[in-house]
PDB file of C-alpha atoms in Angstrom:
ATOM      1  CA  UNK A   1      73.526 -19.707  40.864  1.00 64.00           C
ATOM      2  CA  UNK A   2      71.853 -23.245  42.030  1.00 89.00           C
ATOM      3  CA  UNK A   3      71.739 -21.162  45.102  1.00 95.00           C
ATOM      4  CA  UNK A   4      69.634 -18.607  43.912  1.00 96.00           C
ATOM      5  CA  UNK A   5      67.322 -20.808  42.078  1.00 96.00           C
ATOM      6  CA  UNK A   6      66.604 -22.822  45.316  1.00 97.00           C
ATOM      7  CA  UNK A   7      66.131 -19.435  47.281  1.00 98.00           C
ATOM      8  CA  UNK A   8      63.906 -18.321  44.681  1.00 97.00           C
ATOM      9  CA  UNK A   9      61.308 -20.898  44.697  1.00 97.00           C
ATOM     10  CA  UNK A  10      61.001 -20.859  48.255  1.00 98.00           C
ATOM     11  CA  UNK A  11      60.239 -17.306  47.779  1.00 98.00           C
ATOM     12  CA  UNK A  12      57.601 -18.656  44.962  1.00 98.00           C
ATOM     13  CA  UNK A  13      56.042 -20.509  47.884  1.00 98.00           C
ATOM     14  CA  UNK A  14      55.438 -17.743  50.147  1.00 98.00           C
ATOM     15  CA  UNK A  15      53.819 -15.966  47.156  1.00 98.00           C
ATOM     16  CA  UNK A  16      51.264 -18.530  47.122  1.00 97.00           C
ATOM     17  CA  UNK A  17      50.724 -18.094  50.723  1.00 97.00           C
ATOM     18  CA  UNK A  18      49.896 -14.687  50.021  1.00 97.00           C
ATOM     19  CA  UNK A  19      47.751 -15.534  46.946  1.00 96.00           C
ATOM     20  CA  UNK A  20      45.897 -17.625  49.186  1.00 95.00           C
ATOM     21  CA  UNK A  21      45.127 -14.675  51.634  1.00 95.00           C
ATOM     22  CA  UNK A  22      43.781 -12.894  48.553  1.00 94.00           C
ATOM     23  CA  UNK A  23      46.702 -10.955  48.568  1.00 96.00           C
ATOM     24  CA  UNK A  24      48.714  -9.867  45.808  1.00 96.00           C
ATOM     25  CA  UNK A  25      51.353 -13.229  45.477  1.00 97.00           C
ATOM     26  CA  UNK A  26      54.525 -11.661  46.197  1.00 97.00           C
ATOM     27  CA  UNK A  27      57.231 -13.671  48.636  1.00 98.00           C
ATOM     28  CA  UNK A  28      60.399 -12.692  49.971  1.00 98.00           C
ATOM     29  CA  UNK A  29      63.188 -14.197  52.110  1.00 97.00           C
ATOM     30  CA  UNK A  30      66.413 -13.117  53.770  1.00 98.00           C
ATOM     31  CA  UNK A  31      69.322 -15.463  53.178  1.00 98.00           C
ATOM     32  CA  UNK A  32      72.869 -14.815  55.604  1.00 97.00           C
ATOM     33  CA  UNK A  33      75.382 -17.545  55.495  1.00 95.00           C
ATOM     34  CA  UNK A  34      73.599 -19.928  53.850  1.00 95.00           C
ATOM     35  CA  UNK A  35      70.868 -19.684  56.398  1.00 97.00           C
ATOM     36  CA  UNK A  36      67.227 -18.534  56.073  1.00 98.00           C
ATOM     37  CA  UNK A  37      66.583 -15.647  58.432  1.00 98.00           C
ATOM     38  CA  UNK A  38      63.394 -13.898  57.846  1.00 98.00           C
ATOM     39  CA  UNK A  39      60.541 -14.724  55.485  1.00 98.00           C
ATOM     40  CA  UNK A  40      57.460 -12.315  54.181  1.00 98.00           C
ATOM     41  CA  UNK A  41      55.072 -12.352  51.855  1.00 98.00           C
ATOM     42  CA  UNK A  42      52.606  -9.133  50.962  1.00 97.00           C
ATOM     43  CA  UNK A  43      49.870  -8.270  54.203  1.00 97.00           C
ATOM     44  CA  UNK A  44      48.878  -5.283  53.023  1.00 97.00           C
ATOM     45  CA  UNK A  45      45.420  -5.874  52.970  1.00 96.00           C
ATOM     46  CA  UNK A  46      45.280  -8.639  56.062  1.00 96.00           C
ATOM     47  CA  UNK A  47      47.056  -5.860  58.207  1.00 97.00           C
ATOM     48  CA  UNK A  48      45.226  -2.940  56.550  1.00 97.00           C
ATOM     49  CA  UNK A  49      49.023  -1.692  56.464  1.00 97.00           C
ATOM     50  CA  UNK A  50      50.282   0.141  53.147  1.00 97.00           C
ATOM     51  CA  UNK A  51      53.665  -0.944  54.159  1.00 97.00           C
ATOM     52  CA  UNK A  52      53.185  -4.409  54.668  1.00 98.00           C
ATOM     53  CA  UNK A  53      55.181  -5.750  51.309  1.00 98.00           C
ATOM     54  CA  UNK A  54      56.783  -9.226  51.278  1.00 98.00           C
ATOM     55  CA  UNK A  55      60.215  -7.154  51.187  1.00 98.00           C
ATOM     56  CA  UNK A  56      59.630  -4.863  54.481  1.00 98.00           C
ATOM     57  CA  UNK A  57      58.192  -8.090  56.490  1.00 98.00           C
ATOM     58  CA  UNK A  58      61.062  -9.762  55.780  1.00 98.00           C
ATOM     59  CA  UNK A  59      63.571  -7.315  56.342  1.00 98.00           C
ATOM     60  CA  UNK A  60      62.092  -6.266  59.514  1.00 98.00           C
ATOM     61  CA  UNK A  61      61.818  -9.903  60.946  1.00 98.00           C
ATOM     62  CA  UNK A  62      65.467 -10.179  60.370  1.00 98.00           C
ATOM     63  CA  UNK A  63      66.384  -7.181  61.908  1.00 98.00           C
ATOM     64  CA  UNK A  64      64.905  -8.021  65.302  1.00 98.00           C
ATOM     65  CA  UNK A  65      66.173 -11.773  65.043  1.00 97.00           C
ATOM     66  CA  UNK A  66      69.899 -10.070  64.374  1.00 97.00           C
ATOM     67  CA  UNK A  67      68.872  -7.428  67.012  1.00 97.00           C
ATOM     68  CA  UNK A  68      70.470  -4.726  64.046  1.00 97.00           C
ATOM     69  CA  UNK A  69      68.977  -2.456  61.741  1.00 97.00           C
ATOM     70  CA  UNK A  70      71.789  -2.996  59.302  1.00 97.00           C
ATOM     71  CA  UNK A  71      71.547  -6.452  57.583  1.00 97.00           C
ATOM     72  CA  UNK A  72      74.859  -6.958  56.184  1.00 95.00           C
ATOM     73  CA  UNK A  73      76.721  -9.909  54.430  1.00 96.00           C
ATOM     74  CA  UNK A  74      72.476 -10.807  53.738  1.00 98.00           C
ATOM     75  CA  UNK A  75      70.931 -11.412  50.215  1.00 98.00           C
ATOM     76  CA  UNK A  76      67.304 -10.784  49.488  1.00 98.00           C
ATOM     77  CA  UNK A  77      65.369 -13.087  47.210  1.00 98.00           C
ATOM     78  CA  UNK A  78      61.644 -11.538  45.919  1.00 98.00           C
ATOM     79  CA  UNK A  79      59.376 -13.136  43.542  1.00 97.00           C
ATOM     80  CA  UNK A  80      58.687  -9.280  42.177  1.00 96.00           C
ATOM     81  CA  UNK A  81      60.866  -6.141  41.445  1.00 95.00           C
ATOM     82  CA  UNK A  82      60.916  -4.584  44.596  1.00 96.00           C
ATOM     83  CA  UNK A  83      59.113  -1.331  44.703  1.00 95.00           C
ATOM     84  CA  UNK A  84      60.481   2.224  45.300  1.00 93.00           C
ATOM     85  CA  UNK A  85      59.769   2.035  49.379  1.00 94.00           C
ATOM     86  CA  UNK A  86      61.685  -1.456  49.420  1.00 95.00           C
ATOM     87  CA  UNK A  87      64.102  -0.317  47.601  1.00 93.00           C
ATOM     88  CA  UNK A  88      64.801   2.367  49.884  1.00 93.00           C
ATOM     89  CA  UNK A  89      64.466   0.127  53.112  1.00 95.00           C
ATOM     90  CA  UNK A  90      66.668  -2.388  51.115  1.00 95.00           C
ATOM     91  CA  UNK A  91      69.783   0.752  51.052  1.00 94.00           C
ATOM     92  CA  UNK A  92      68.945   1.763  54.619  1.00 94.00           C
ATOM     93  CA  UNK A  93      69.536  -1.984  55.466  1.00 96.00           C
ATOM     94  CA  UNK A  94      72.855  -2.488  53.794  1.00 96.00           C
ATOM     95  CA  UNK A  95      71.703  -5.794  51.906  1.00 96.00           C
ATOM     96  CA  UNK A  96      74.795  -7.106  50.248  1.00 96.00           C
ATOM     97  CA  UNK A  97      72.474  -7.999  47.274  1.00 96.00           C
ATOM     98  CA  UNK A  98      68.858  -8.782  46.042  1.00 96.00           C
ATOM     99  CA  UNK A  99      67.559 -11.176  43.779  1.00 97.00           C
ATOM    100  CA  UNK A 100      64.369 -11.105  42.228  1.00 96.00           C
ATOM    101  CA  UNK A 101      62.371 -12.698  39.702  1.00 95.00           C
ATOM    102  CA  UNK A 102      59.462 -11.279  37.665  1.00 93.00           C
ATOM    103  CA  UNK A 103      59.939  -7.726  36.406  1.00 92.00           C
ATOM    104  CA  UNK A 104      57.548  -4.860  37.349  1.00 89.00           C
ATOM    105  CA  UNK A 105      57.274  -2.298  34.618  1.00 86.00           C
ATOM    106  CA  UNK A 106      54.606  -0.300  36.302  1.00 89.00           C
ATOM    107  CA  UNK A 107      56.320   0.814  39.958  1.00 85.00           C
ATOM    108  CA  UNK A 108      59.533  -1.555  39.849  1.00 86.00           C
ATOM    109  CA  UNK A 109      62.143   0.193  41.389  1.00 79.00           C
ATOM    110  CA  UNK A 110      65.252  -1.889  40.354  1.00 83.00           C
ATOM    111  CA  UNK A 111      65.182  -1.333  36.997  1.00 77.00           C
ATOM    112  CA  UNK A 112      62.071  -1.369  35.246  1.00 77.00           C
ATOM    113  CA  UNK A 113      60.026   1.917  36.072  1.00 80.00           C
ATOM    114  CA  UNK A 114      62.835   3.241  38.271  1.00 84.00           C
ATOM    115  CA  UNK A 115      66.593   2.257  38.591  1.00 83.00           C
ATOM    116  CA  UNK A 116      67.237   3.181  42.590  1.00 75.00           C
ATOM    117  CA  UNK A 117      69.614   0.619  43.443  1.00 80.00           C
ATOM    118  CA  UNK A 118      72.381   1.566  40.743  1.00 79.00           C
ATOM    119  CA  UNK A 119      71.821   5.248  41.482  1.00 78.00           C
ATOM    120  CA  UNK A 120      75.617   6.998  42.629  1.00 80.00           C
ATOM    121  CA  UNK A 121      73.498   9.680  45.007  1.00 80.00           C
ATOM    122  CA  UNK A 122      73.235   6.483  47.726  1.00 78.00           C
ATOM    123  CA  UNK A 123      76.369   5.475  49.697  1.00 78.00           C
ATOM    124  CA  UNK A 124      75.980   2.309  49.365  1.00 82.00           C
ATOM    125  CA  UNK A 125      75.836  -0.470  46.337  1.00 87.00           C
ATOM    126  CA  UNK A 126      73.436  -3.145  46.799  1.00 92.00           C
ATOM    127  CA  UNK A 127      74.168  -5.714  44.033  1.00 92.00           C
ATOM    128  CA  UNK A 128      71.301  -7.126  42.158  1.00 93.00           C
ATOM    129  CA  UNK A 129      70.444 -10.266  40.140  1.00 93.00           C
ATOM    130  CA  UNK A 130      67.028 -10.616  37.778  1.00 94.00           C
ATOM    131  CA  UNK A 131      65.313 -13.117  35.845  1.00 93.00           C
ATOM    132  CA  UNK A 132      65.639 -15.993  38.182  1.00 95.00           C
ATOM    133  CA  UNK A 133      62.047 -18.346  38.074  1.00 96.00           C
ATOM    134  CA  UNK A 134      60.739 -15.508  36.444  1.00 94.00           C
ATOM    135  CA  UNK A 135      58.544 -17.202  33.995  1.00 96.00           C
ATOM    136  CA  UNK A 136      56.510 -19.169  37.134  1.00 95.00           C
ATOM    137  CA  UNK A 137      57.024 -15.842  39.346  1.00 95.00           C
ATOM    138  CA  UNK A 138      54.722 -13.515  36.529  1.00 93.00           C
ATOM    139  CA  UNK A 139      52.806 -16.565  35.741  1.00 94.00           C
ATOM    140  CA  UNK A 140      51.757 -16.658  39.312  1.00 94.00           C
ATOM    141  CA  UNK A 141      50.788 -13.250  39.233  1.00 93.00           C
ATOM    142  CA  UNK A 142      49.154 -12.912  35.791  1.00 91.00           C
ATOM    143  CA  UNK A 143      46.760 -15.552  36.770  1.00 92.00           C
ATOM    144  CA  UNK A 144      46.461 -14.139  40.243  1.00 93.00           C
ATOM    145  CA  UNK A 145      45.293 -11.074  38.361  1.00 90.00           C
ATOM    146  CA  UNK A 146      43.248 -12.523  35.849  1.00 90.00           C
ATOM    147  CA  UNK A 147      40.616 -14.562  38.001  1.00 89.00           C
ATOM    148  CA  UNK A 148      40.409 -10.958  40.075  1.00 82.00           C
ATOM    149  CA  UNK A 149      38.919  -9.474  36.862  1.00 85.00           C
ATOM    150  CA  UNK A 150      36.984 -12.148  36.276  1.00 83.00           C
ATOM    151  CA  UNK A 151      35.751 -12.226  39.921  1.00 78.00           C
ATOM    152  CA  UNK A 152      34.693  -8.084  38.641  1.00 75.00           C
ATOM    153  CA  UNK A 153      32.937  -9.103  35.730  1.00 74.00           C
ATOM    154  CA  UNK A 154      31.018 -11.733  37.174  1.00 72.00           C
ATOM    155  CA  UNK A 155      29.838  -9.333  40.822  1.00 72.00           C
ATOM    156  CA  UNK A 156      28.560  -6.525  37.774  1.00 70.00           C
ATOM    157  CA  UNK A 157      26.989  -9.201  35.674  1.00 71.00           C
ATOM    158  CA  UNK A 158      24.993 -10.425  39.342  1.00 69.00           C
ATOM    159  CA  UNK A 159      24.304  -6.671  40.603  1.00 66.00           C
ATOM    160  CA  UNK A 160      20.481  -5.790  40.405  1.00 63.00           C
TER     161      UNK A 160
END
């Protein structure tokens, strides 16, 4: 468990990475063996790529480093609940587990909105652990979204 909690906030900093793009502050990292293997955080907008979530950049950095598709015996750490394409690259993968901290009740697909990963249609089980550095995880992104409404009000309030 100290394990995931160090994981974790490594994750945390690669949100703020992506915070600082003005992207939305999610951070992910691939752990094998005790080892770090791949690192993302969220691009979508950088890369003008829909696909470009924290989870996929990570997962497909490790795959080319491990020269395999299939990332087995690896764990997954995410600030967020991954959404409902992660979740499906996550089974395609063959993670051994994920960990993630803040829950998303809007599009989470690990079992918020959606429960994918515990579903019996998939062959295979990916097992999953919530909750960890969730309190700084959604604090990161409440106050990510807050100053972006704020930045709204304030471009109406200037507009002619």
């Amino acid at each position: 468990m100290d394990d995931d909690y160090f994981y974790m906030s490594q994750a945390l900093n690669l949100a703020k990475k992506a915070a600082a793009l003005g992207e939305v502050p999610v951070g992910a990292l691939l752990v094998k063996e005790g080892a770090v293997i791949a690192e993302g955080w969220n691009r979508p907008i950088t890369t003008s790529d829909p696909c470009a979530h924290a989870e996929i950049m990570a997962l497909r950095l490790a795959a080319q480093r491990l020269k395999n598709y299939r990332l087995l015996d690896c764990t997954l750490y995410v600030t967020l609940e991954p959404c409902l394409m992660c979740v499906g690259a996550m089974v395609h993968a063959r993670l051994q587990r994920v960990v993630f901290a803040a829950f998303d009740h809007k599009t989470g697909a690990a079992g918020s909105a959606f429960d994918l990963l515990c579903s019996p249609k998939h062959n295979h089980r990916i097992e999953v652990t919530s909750g960890i550095l969730s309190v700084a995880c959604a604090g990161l992104l409440s106050h990510f979204f807050r100053q972006r409404r704020m930045e709204k009000k304030r471009a109406k309030r200037c507009q002619p």
